[in-house]
């Protein structure tokens, strides 16, 4: 009887060991049983907390009007990039062999600008070598397609045209490619002689290009630029025209961590004043002075006021830019900026 019990125990242990081995083989996919479908590229992405599907982020508008004019527009039809003309003529791309999921159109001050990129279901980006319209009469926009694959070392999950986080006269945009949910890289274009197209590749991430949250351009486009970093630190951009650039603003041997910065309105063309609201609700006054001669530089100073921030009411324009603000302090006073 004891011998039979021993045999049963041995058999149970063997079955347990075999089960564990089978689980390990399957979990590590040693036999290649857990292959993903080739028709859908997915990834375990730390930012997305799950599987990220190609085309699930970025531009979700398959129809892109030209200059806000519906008579001429780009769109996607049956997986192909199409340029639609006002007379109903369609120019259909034949250079991209795979199915196109997304398109993105960049813009600039140049009216003939027509830089366009396309994303395929394989997670690859293509850039059109022909960046301009050849005919721009009121009734006709001649365009042609000749897409080239963008050099990349990782899959792309979406594309989008995005404004730079820096001063721009006409609000132009550049094409970016999402390599993860929260990480996008700029599509750079290498040019040869006579500004001719050579190749396109993915470059720096948006964060690498603009490692700050916001900025204020003083004295319009002719003055220095104050950068507001993610943690609230303030620093003037690398600009030889201002004293102490690339140095964080401090007061009383401590960094200033700003919650918000508002430029005060004034009629003095040589002096600009700004209210800095600290994260602890302290209020600072920054004074920026323009140079008085060609050999001088911009100079700034910061002083702490006796005010404490309580609330602010902002007035924004149609595109969300703050045009004016009224700050309320804890002592009951208000200041309109």
XYZ file of N, CA and C in Angstrom, residues 73-298:
678
model
N -8.590 70.217 -52.462
C -8.284 69.541 -51.202
C -7.608 68.192 -51.449
N -6.875 67.751 -50.422
C -6.283 66.420 -50.408
C -7.191 65.506 -49.597
N -7.264 64.248 -49.997
C -7.961 63.261 -49.183
C -7.431 61.868 -49.497
N -8.002 60.874 -48.827
C -7.615 59.478 -49.028
C -8.810 58.734 -49.605
N -8.597 58.072 -50.728
C -9.659 57.289 -51.367
C -9.117 55.906 -51.698
N -9.741 54.879 -51.127
C -9.322 53.490 -51.354
C -7.841 53.290 -51.038
N -7.397 53.934 -49.955
C -6.013 53.753 -49.523
C -4.991 54.515 -50.331
N -5.442 55.453 -51.189
C -4.539 56.250 -52.016
C -4.677 57.734 -51.681
N -3.571 58.469 -51.803
C -3.605 59.917 -51.608
C -4.120 60.560 -52.891
N -5.078 61.469 -52.733
C -5.712 62.088 -53.899
C -5.730 63.606 -53.725
N -5.416 64.327 -54.829
C -5.591 65.772 -54.842
C -6.788 66.087 -55.724
N -7.800 66.722 -55.132
C -9.043 67.026 -55.823
C -9.054 68.482 -56.288
N -9.317 68.697 -57.575
C -9.356 70.031 -58.153
C -10.789 70.537 -58.231
N -10.929 71.830 -58.442
C -12.258 72.451 -58.417
C -13.161 71.981 -59.551
N -12.574 71.524 -60.664
C -13.378 71.066 -61.795
C -13.754 69.592 -61.684
N -13.449 68.967 -60.521
C -13.775 67.566 -60.331
C -12.659 66.617 -60.718
N -11.576 67.147 -61.303
C -10.434 66.316 -61.678
C -9.732 65.793 -60.431
N -9.323 64.527 -60.487
C -8.607 63.918 -59.367
C -7.212 63.513 -59.805
N -6.215 63.906 -59.040
C -4.841 63.464 -59.264
C -4.562 62.404 -58.194
N -4.403 61.157 -58.606
C -4.281 60.034 -57.680
C -2.837 59.549 -57.643
N -2.300 59.410 -56.443
C -0.920 58.934 -56.307
C -0.825 57.445 -56.626
N 0.261 57.080 -57.289
C 0.525 55.670 -57.588
C 1.893 55.235 -57.102
N 2.585 56.132 -56.388
C 3.958 55.813 -55.970
C 4.008 55.066 -54.644
N 2.984 55.195 -53.799
C 2.917 54.444 -52.544
C 2.124 53.173 -52.801
N 2.744 52.027 -52.618
C 2.107 50.754 -52.942
C 1.219 50.237 -51.809
N 1.539 50.603 -50.569
C 0.764 50.118 -49.425
C -0.448 51.013 -49.166
N -1.319 50.563 -48.298
C -2.540 51.296 -47.972
C -2.221 52.510 -47.105
N -2.694 53.671 -47.507
C -2.469 54.908 -46.752
C -3.594 55.097 -45.740
N -3.196 55.375 -44.488
C -4.166 55.579 -43.405
C -4.336 57.052 -43.044
N -3.257 57.814 -43.137
C -3.293 59.217 -42.723
C -2.476 60.075 -43.680
N -2.847 61.345 -43.768
C -2.053 62.331 -44.477
C -1.919 63.566 -43.602
N -0.854 64.319 -43.805
C -0.628 65.567 -43.062
C -0.009 66.569 -44.012
N -0.523 67.790 -43.989
C -0.083 68.851 -44.894
C 0.525 69.989 -44.093
N 1.787 70.313 -44.380
C 2.451 71.421 -43.702
C 2.079 72.738 -44.371
N 2.347 73.849 -43.685
C 2.012 75.159 -44.235
C 3.070 76.177 -43.852
N 3.165 77.233 -44.630
C 4.116 78.307 -44.351
C 3.581 79.587 -44.966
N 4.377 80.639 -44.920
C 3.967 81.915 -45.499
C 3.924 81.846 -47.021
N 4.634 80.879 -47.584
C 4.699 80.750 -49.029
C 3.406 80.136 -49.550
N 2.695 80.851 -50.407
C 1.412 80.372 -50.901
C 1.492 79.130 -51.758
N 2.666 78.851 -52.343
C 2.800 77.672 -53.194
C 3.229 76.440 -52.415
N 3.383 76.578 -51.108
C 3.836 75.477 -50.258
C 2.799 74.355 -50.238
N 3.235 73.137 -50.504
C 2.331 71.980 -50.469
C 3.093 70.748 -49.995
N 3.777 70.871 -48.860
C 4.525 69.733 -48.308
C 3.541 68.752 -47.673
N 3.559 67.525 -48.127
C 2.599 66.548 -47.631
C 3.304 65.227 -47.328
N 2.832 64.558 -46.276
C 3.351 63.238 -45.897
C 2.181 62.288 -45.738
N 2.463 60.996 -45.889
C 1.427 59.966 -45.781
C 1.931 58.836 -44.895
N 1.009 58.262 -44.118
C 1.320 57.126 -43.241
C 0.614 55.884 -43.771
N 1.345 54.779 -43.895
C 0.753 53.539 -44.387
C 0.396 52.617 -43.228
N -0.350 51.546 -43.566
C -0.758 50.592 -42.539
C 0.402 49.771 -42.011
N 1.574 49.881 -42.628
C 2.763 49.193 -42.133
C 3.565 50.043 -41.159
N 3.050 51.227 -40.837
C 3.754 52.101 -39.904
C 4.925 52.826 -40.544
N 4.849 53.047 -41.861
C 5.904 53.744 -42.582
C 5.389 55.092 -43.080
N 6.287 56.080 -43.104
C 5.928 57.429 -43.538
C 6.560 57.701 -44.895
N 5.789 58.335 -45.774
C 6.281 58.736 -47.089
C 6.112 60.241 -47.239
N 7.121 60.869 -47.850
C 7.120 62.327 -48.038
C 7.148 62.616 -49.534
N 6.304 63.554 -49.970
C 6.239 63.867 -51.393
C 7.409 64.763 -51.798
N 8.182 64.305 -52.765
C 9.347 65.068 -53.212
C 8.946 66.413 -53.822
N 7.780 66.453 -54.457
C 7.301 67.680 -55.105
C 6.563 68.497 -54.056
N 7.173 69.568 -53.604
C 6.671 70.311 -52.454
C 5.848 71.546 -52.825
N 5.693 71.817 -54.121
C 5.031 73.057 -54.514
C 4.019 72.827 -55.635
N 3.098 73.767 -55.724
C 2.168 73.785 -56.857
C 2.875 74.445 -58.037
N 2.691 73.860 -59.213
C 3.326 74.434 -60.402
C 2.489 75.536 -61.022
N 1.177 75.492 -60.805
C 0.273 76.521 -61.330
C -0.662 76.931 -60.203
N -0.740 78.221 -59.929
C -1.535 78.702 -58.798
C -2.515 79.784 -59.226
N -3.110 79.628 -60.398
C -4.133 80.579 -60.812
C -5.377 80.361 -59.974
N -6.297 81.293 -60.045
C -7.511 81.210 -59.229
C -8.339 79.964 -59.532
N -8.242 79.473 -60.757
C -9.073 78.338 -61.154
C -8.302 77.025 -61.248
N -7.004 77.077 -61.002
C -6.239 75.846 -61.203
C -5.056 75.756 -60.250
N -4.845 74.563 -59.716
C -3.674 74.260 -58.907
C -3.118 72.937 -59.440
N -2.054 72.998 -60.208
C -1.454 71.781 -60.739
C -0.509 71.183 -59.708
N -0.646 69.877 -59.505
C 0.148 69.205 -58.489
C 0.485 67.800 -58.978
N 1.564 67.250 -58.465
C 1.974 65.901 -58.853
C 2.493 65.156 -57.624
N 2.442 63.837 -57.672
C 2.900 63.011 -56.562
C 4.160 62.237 -56.953
N 5.088 62.189 -56.043
C 6.288 61.356 -56.180
C 6.821 61.104 -54.775
N 6.148 60.224 -54.056
C 6.471 59.995 -52.653
C 7.770 59.206 -52.488
N 8.490 59.535 -51.416
C 9.727 58.847 -51.061
C 9.624 58.390 -49.607
N 10.077 57.184 -49.323
C 9.984 56.655 -47.967
C 10.898 57.436 -47.021
N 10.353 57.833 -45.883
C 11.104 58.590 -44.882
C 11.985 57.634 -44.085
N 13.242 57.997 -43.918
C 14.180 57.179 -43.155
C 13.789 57.199 -41.675
N 13.595 56.016 -41.101
C 13.193 55.916 -39.692
C 13.733 54.613 -39.123
N 14.033 54.616 -37.832
C 14.539 53.414 -37.182
C 13.505 52.793 -36.243
N 12.258 53.212 -36.381
C 11.173 52.667 -35.561
C 9.848 52.880 -36.275
N 8.852 52.114 -35.849
C 7.533 52.225 -36.468
C 6.876 53.546 -36.089
N 6.004 54.026 -36.949
C 5.267 55.270 -36.723
C 3.784 54.927 -36.585
N 3.109 55.592 -35.642
C 1.718 55.273 -35.344
C 0.755 56.409 -35.693
N 1.296 57.525 -36.160
C 0.450 58.639 -36.561
C 1.300 59.790 -37.058
N 0.720 60.655 -37.893
C 1.411 61.851 -38.365
C 0.484 63.050 -38.186
N 1.086 64.236 -38.083
C 0.284 65.438 -37.836
C 1.102 66.675 -38.174
N 0.427 67.729 -38.638
C 1.095 69.010 -38.834
C 0.940 69.836 -37.559
N 2.048 70.321 -37.024
C 2.057 70.970 -35.708
C 2.799 72.297 -35.785
N 2.271 73.298 -35.102
C 2.917 74.610 -35.061
C 4.160 74.568 -34.177
N 5.190 75.328 -34.515
C 6.382 75.394 -33.662
C 6.077 76.137 -32.369
N 6.743 75.775 -31.317
C 6.566 76.478 -30.049
C 7.622 77.591 -29.973
N 7.512 78.526 -30.899
C 8.444 79.641 -31.000
C 7.779 80.713 -31.846
N 8.288 81.952 -31.815
C 7.653 83.031 -32.569
C 7.574 82.728 -34.055
N 6.448 83.024 -34.645
C 6.253 82.801 -36.079
C 5.367 83.901 -36.635
N 5.757 84.461 -37.760
C 5.011 85.577 -38.339
C 3.660 85.125 -38.874
N 3.646 83.980 -39.565
C 2.409 83.580 -40.230
C 1.819 82.292 -39.661
N 2.400 81.747 -38.602
C 1.836 80.555 -37.985
C 1.967 79.313 -38.826
N 3.136 79.080 -39.416
C 3.358 77.897 -40.232
C 3.408 76.629 -39.401
N 3.308 75.494 -40.068
C 3.333 74.207 -39.389
C 4.383 73.290 -40.017
N 4.763 72.269 -39.258
C 5.726 71.268 -39.709
C 5.135 69.895 -39.445
N 5.540 68.907 -40.221
C 5.002 67.553 -40.078
C 5.803 66.770 -39.049
N 5.082 66.117 -38.137
C 5.692 65.266 -37.118
C 5.137 63.854 -37.226
N 5.947 62.887 -36.788
C 5.548 61.479 -36.804
C 5.559 60.947 -35.372
N 4.433 60.361 -34.944
C 4.333 59.807 -33.592
C 4.985 58.426 -33.565
N 6.048 58.291 -32.771
C 6.689 56.991 -32.590
C 6.181 56.307 -31.322
N 5.380 57.020 -30.551
C 4.633 56.481 -29.417
C 3.483 57.444 -29.158
N 2.667 57.141 -28.182
C 1.486 57.965 -27.940
C 1.852 59.401 -27.599
N 2.902 59.596 -26.803
C 3.262 60.937 -26.338
C 4.624 61.390 -26.833
N 5.108 60.766 -27.894
C 6.446 61.074 -28.375
C 6.410 61.203 -29.893
N 6.678 62.392 -30.402
C 6.635 62.636 -31.844
C 7.953 63.232 -32.320
N 8.369 62.825 -33.538
C 9.632 63.276 -34.107
C 9.381 64.045 -35.399
N 10.157 65.092 -35.604
C 9.978 65.949 -36.759
C 10.443 65.243 -38.029
N 9.740 65.494 -39.128
C 10.144 64.985 -40.438
C 11.049 66.027 -41.079
N 12.347 65.718 -41.143
C 13.317 66.637 -41.720
C 13.570 66.297 -43.178
N 13.803 67.319 -43.987
C 14.052 67.115 -45.411
C 15.435 67.655 -45.759
N 16.263 66.775 -46.303
C 17.613 67.158 -46.717
C 17.564 67.676 -48.148
N 18.207 68.821 -48.385
C 18.190 69.442 -49.710
C 19.587 69.455 -50.319
N 19.625 69.427 -51.648
C 20.882 69.508 -52.369
C 21.022 70.857 -53.051
N 21.735 70.878 -54.155
C 21.931 72.124 -54.883
C 20.604 72.632 -55.428
N 20.497 73.948 -55.504
C 19.275 74.602 -55.996
C 18.045 74.191 -55.183
N 18.285 73.876 -53.912
C 17.200 73.533 -52.989
C 16.423 72.292 -53.438
N 17.085 71.400 -54.159
C 16.422 70.201 -54.670
C 16.305 69.133 -53.576
N 15.220 68.392 -53.616
C 14.973 67.345 -52.627
C 16.011 66.226 -52.743
N 16.514 65.738 -51.609
C 17.419 64.600 -51.600
C 16.819 63.422 -50.834
N 16.442 63.666 -49.559
C 15.850 62.599 -48.752
C 15.155 63.206 -47.543
N 14.290 62.401 -46.926
C 13.597 62.825 -45.701
C 13.866 61.800 -44.614
N 13.947 62.263 -43.378
C 14.222 61.371 -42.255
C 13.590 61.924 -40.989
N 13.408 61.055 -39.989
C 12.886 61.498 -38.702
C 14.017 62.110 -37.887
N 13.752 63.265 -37.287
C 14.762 63.961 -36.514
C 14.450 64.006 -35.035
N 14.726 65.133 -34.410
C 14.514 65.291 -32.976
C 13.039 65.185 -32.599
N 12.809 64.838 -31.347
C 11.448 64.841 -30.840
C 11.014 66.283 -30.597
N 9.723 66.474 -30.474
C 9.176 67.801 -30.210
C 9.729 68.357 -28.900
N 9.878 67.491 -27.907
C 10.406 67.927 -26.607
C 11.862 68.337 -26.718
N 12.641 67.617 -27.529
C 14.044 67.985 -27.719
C 14.163 69.338 -28.408
N 13.269 69.610 -29.338
C 13.318 70.875 -30.058
C 12.803 72.030 -29.213
N 11.791 71.737 -28.390
C 11.193 72.776 -27.553
C 11.097 72.260 -26.114
N 12.210 72.269 -25.383
C 12.215 71.714 -24.025
C 11.613 72.660 -22.983
N 10.628 73.421 -23.391
C 9.963 74.344 -22.476
C 8.465 74.296 -22.736
N 7.688 74.747 -21.768
C 6.232 74.677 -21.859
C 5.634 75.853 -22.619
N 6.221 77.026 -22.418
C 5.650 78.226 -23.030
C 6.750 79.268 -23.164
N 6.428 80.374 -23.811
C 7.417 81.434 -23.990
C 6.708 82.777 -24.111
N 7.462 83.835 -23.859
C 6.981 85.197 -24.084
C 8.034 85.928 -24.900
N 7.608 86.498 -26.021
C 8.517 87.257 -26.872
C 8.365 88.729 -26.529
N 9.436 89.359 -26.093
C 9.375 90.758 -25.691
C 9.792 91.692 -26.832
N 9.209 92.887 -26.819
C 9.472 93.894 -27.843
C 9.222 93.296 -29.236
N 8.081 92.614 -29.339
C 7.666 91.938 -30.570
C 8.742 90.934 -30.986
N 9.087 90.896 -32.287
C 10.059 89.895 -32.735
C 11.497 90.370 -32.633
N 11.700 91.575 -32.136
C 13.052 92.104 -32.096
C 13.755 91.915 -30.770
N 13.036 91.456 -29.743
C 13.633 91.355 -28.428
C 13.922 89.933 -28.003
N 14.330 89.759 -26.748
C 14.651 88.426 -26.234
C 13.393 87.612 -25.931
N 13.569 86.314 -25.729
C 12.452 85.411 -25.485
C 12.620 84.749 -24.124
N 11.606 84.902 -23.277
C 11.607 84.273 -21.962
C 10.954 82.902 -22.068
N 11.663 81.873 -21.646
C 11.152 80.507 -21.704
C 10.620 80.094 -20.336
N 9.463 79.447 -20.343
C 8.859 78.937 -19.114
C 8.939 77.415 -19.178
N 9.762 76.822 -18.331
C 9.973 75.384 -18.394
C 8.869 74.632 -17.656
N 8.876 73.313 -17.819
C 7.785 72.490 -17.300
C 7.638 72.612 -15.794
N 8.739 72.711 -15.082
C 8.668 72.811 -13.624
C 8.417 74.232 -13.137
N 8.350 75.202 -14.081
C 8.075 76.583 -13.713
C 9.294 77.488 -13.689
N 10.476 76.934 -13.861
C 11.672 77.774 -13.889
C 11.641 78.679 -15.121
N 12.248 79.854 -14.980
C 12.268 80.856 -16.046
C 13.695 81.088 -16.507
N 13.847 81.227 -17.824
C 15.181 81.443 -18.359
C 15.064 82.157 -19.697
N 15.944 83.129 -19.929
C 15.960 83.793 -21.226
C 16.746 82.944 -22.215
N 16.220 82.855 -23.419
C 16.800 82.013 -24.445
C 18.223 82.460 -24.765
N 18.970 81.528 -25.363
C 20.356 81.789 -25.752
C 20.393 82.928 -26.769
N 20.692 84.096 -26.297
C 20.649 85.284 -27.142
C 21.688 86.271 -26.628
N 22.689 86.520 -27.441
C 23.778 87.402 -27.020
C 23.327 88.836 -26.780
N 22.091 89.171 -27.205
C 21.626 90.556 -27.076
C 21.151 90.891 -25.677
N 21.094 89.904 -24.772
C 20.607 90.170 -23.424
C 21.623 89.700 -22.388
N 21.759 90.472 -21.318
C 22.640 90.071 -20.220
C 22.074 88.852 -19.505
N 22.935 87.979 -19.056
C 22.558 86.825 -18.221
C 21.560 85.883 -18.890
N 21.749 85.661 -20.181
C 20.907 84.657 -20.843
C 21.384 83.262 -20.432
N 20.515 82.293 -20.587
C 20.797 80.907 -20.201
C 21.077 80.750 -18.709
N 20.570 81.682 -17.912
C 20.693 81.595 -16.452
C 19.293 81.673 -15.862
N 18.935 80.723 -15.014
C 17.592 80.710 -14.430
C 17.367 81.943 -13.565
N 16.151 82.473 -13.628
C 15.810 83.628 -12.797
C 15.696 83.201 -11.335
N 16.306 83.993 -10.467
C 16.291 83.703 -9.032
C 15.937 84.964 -8.255
N 15.592 84.749 -6.995
C 15.377 85.878 -6.087
C 15.753 85.427 -4.677
N 16.567 86.233 -4.023
C 16.987 85.955 -2.649
C 17.595 84.552 -2.535
N 18.500 84.236 -3.475
C 19.246 82.976 -3.483
C 18.364 81.741 -3.671
N 17.205 81.920 -4.296
C 16.340 80.770 -4.583
C 15.777 80.902 -6.000
N 15.562 79.747 -6.632
C 14.940 79.763 -7.957
C 13.502 80.262 -7.858
N 13.076 80.947 -8.904
C 11.672 81.349 -9.008
C 10.936 80.278 -9.819
N 9.905 79.698 -9.243
C 9.081 78.711 -9.939
C 7.741 79.379 -10.256
N 7.536 79.656 -11.533
C 6.371 80.435 -11.947
C 5.169 79.552 -12.254
N 4.023 80.037 -11.828
C 2.765 79.420 -12.210
C 2.240 80.083 -13.486
N 2.506 81.367 -13.611
C 2.054 82.126 -14.770
C 2.877 83.405 -14.874
N 3.032 83.893 -16.111
C 3.730 85.160 -16.351
C 2.859 86.012 -17.265
N 2.611 87.252 -16.853
C 1.794 88.177 -17.651
C 2.601 89.445 -17.917
N 2.624 89.868 -19.174
C 3.290 91.111 -19.518
C 2.334 92.269 -19.272
N 2.821 93.296 -18.590
C 1.994 94.462 -18.291
C 1.952 95.376 -19.514
N 0.812 95.979 -19.743
C 0.688 96.932 -20.848
C 1.311 98.258 -20.434
N 2.051 98.877 -21.361
C 2.648 100.174 -21.082
C 2.954 100.873 -22.400
N 3.209 102.137 -22.325
C 3.470 102.946 -23.516
C 4.950 103.239 -23.706
N 5.785 102.664 -22.859
C 7.223 102.900 -22.952
C 7.843 101.866 -23.884
N 8.395 102.311 -25.004
C 8.954 101.390 -25.982
C 10.300 100.812 -25.557
N 10.894 101.365 -24.513
C 12.221 100.911 -24.082
C 12.186 100.067 -22.820
N 11.041 100.020 -22.137
C 10.936 99.252 -20.893
C 9.683 98.385 -20.936
N 9.837 97.120 -20.558
C 8.708 96.201 -20.471
C 8.673 95.598 -19.073
N 7.488 95.553 -18.478
C 7.340 94.996 -17.138
C 6.405 93.794 -17.189
N 6.714 92.792 -16.393
C 5.894 91.572 -16.341
C 5.622 91.179 -14.898
N 4.430 90.623 -14.680
C 4.063 90.067 -13.380
C 4.315 88.561 -13.414
N 5.112 88.086 -12.476
C 5.395 86.658 -12.350
C 4.660 86.135 -11.123
N 3.775 85.186 -11.339
C 3.048 84.566 -10.229
C 3.743 83.259 -9.876
N 4.294 83.180 -8.679
C 5.006 81.984 -8.264
C 4.054 80.857 -7.917
N 4.580 79.649 -7.894
C 3.758 78.497 -7.551
C 3.276 78.537 -6.105
N 3.971 79.318 -5.276
C 3.520 79.506 -3.893
C 2.650 80.745 -3.764
N 2.207 81.302 -4.919
C 1.347 82.491 -5.003
C 2.068 83.795 -4.676
N 3.387 83.736 -4.546
C 4.148 84.973 -4.420
C 4.083 85.740 -5.742
N 4.244 87.046 -5.690
C 4.145 87.875 -6.886
C 5.446 88.651 -7.071
N 6.026 88.529 -8.260
C 7.280 89.202 -8.583
C 7.041 90.178 -9.739
N 7.864 91.210 -9.780
C 7.834 92.167 -10.874
C 9.164 92.093 -11.611
N 9.117 91.749 -12.890
C 10.333 91.706 -13.700
C 10.345 92.902 -14.642
N 11.452 93.606 -14.661
C 11.613 94.770 -15.533
C 12.672 94.465 -16.577
N 12.316 94.654 -17.847
C 13.241 94.404 -18.945
C 13.479 95.711 -19.677
N 14.747 96.089 -19.798
C 15.111 97.347 -20.438
C 15.797 97.087 -21.768
N 15.366 97.826 -22.791
C 15.968 97.699 -24.118
C 17.276 98.477 -24.176
N 18.205 98.084 -25.037
C 19.483 98.803 -25.147
C 19.280 100.224 -25.666
N 20.108 101.126 -25.181
C 20.001 102.535 -25.568
C 20.910 102.883 -26.736
N 21.843 101.963 -27.070
C 22.729 102.189 -28.215
C 23.123 100.833 -28.804
N 23.845 100.872 -29.896
C 24.190 99.638 -30.617
C 25.153 98.751 -29.845
N 25.821 99.296 -28.851
C 26.813 98.515 -28.107
C 26.247 97.934 -26.810
N 25.074 98.392 -26.433
C 24.458 97.902 -25.196
C 23.598 96.673 -25.486
N 23.128 96.021 -24.399
C 22.294 94.838 -24.540
C 21.065 94.977 -23.648
N 20.070 94.118 -23.906
C 18.902 94.084 -23.028
C 19.351 93.661 -21.629
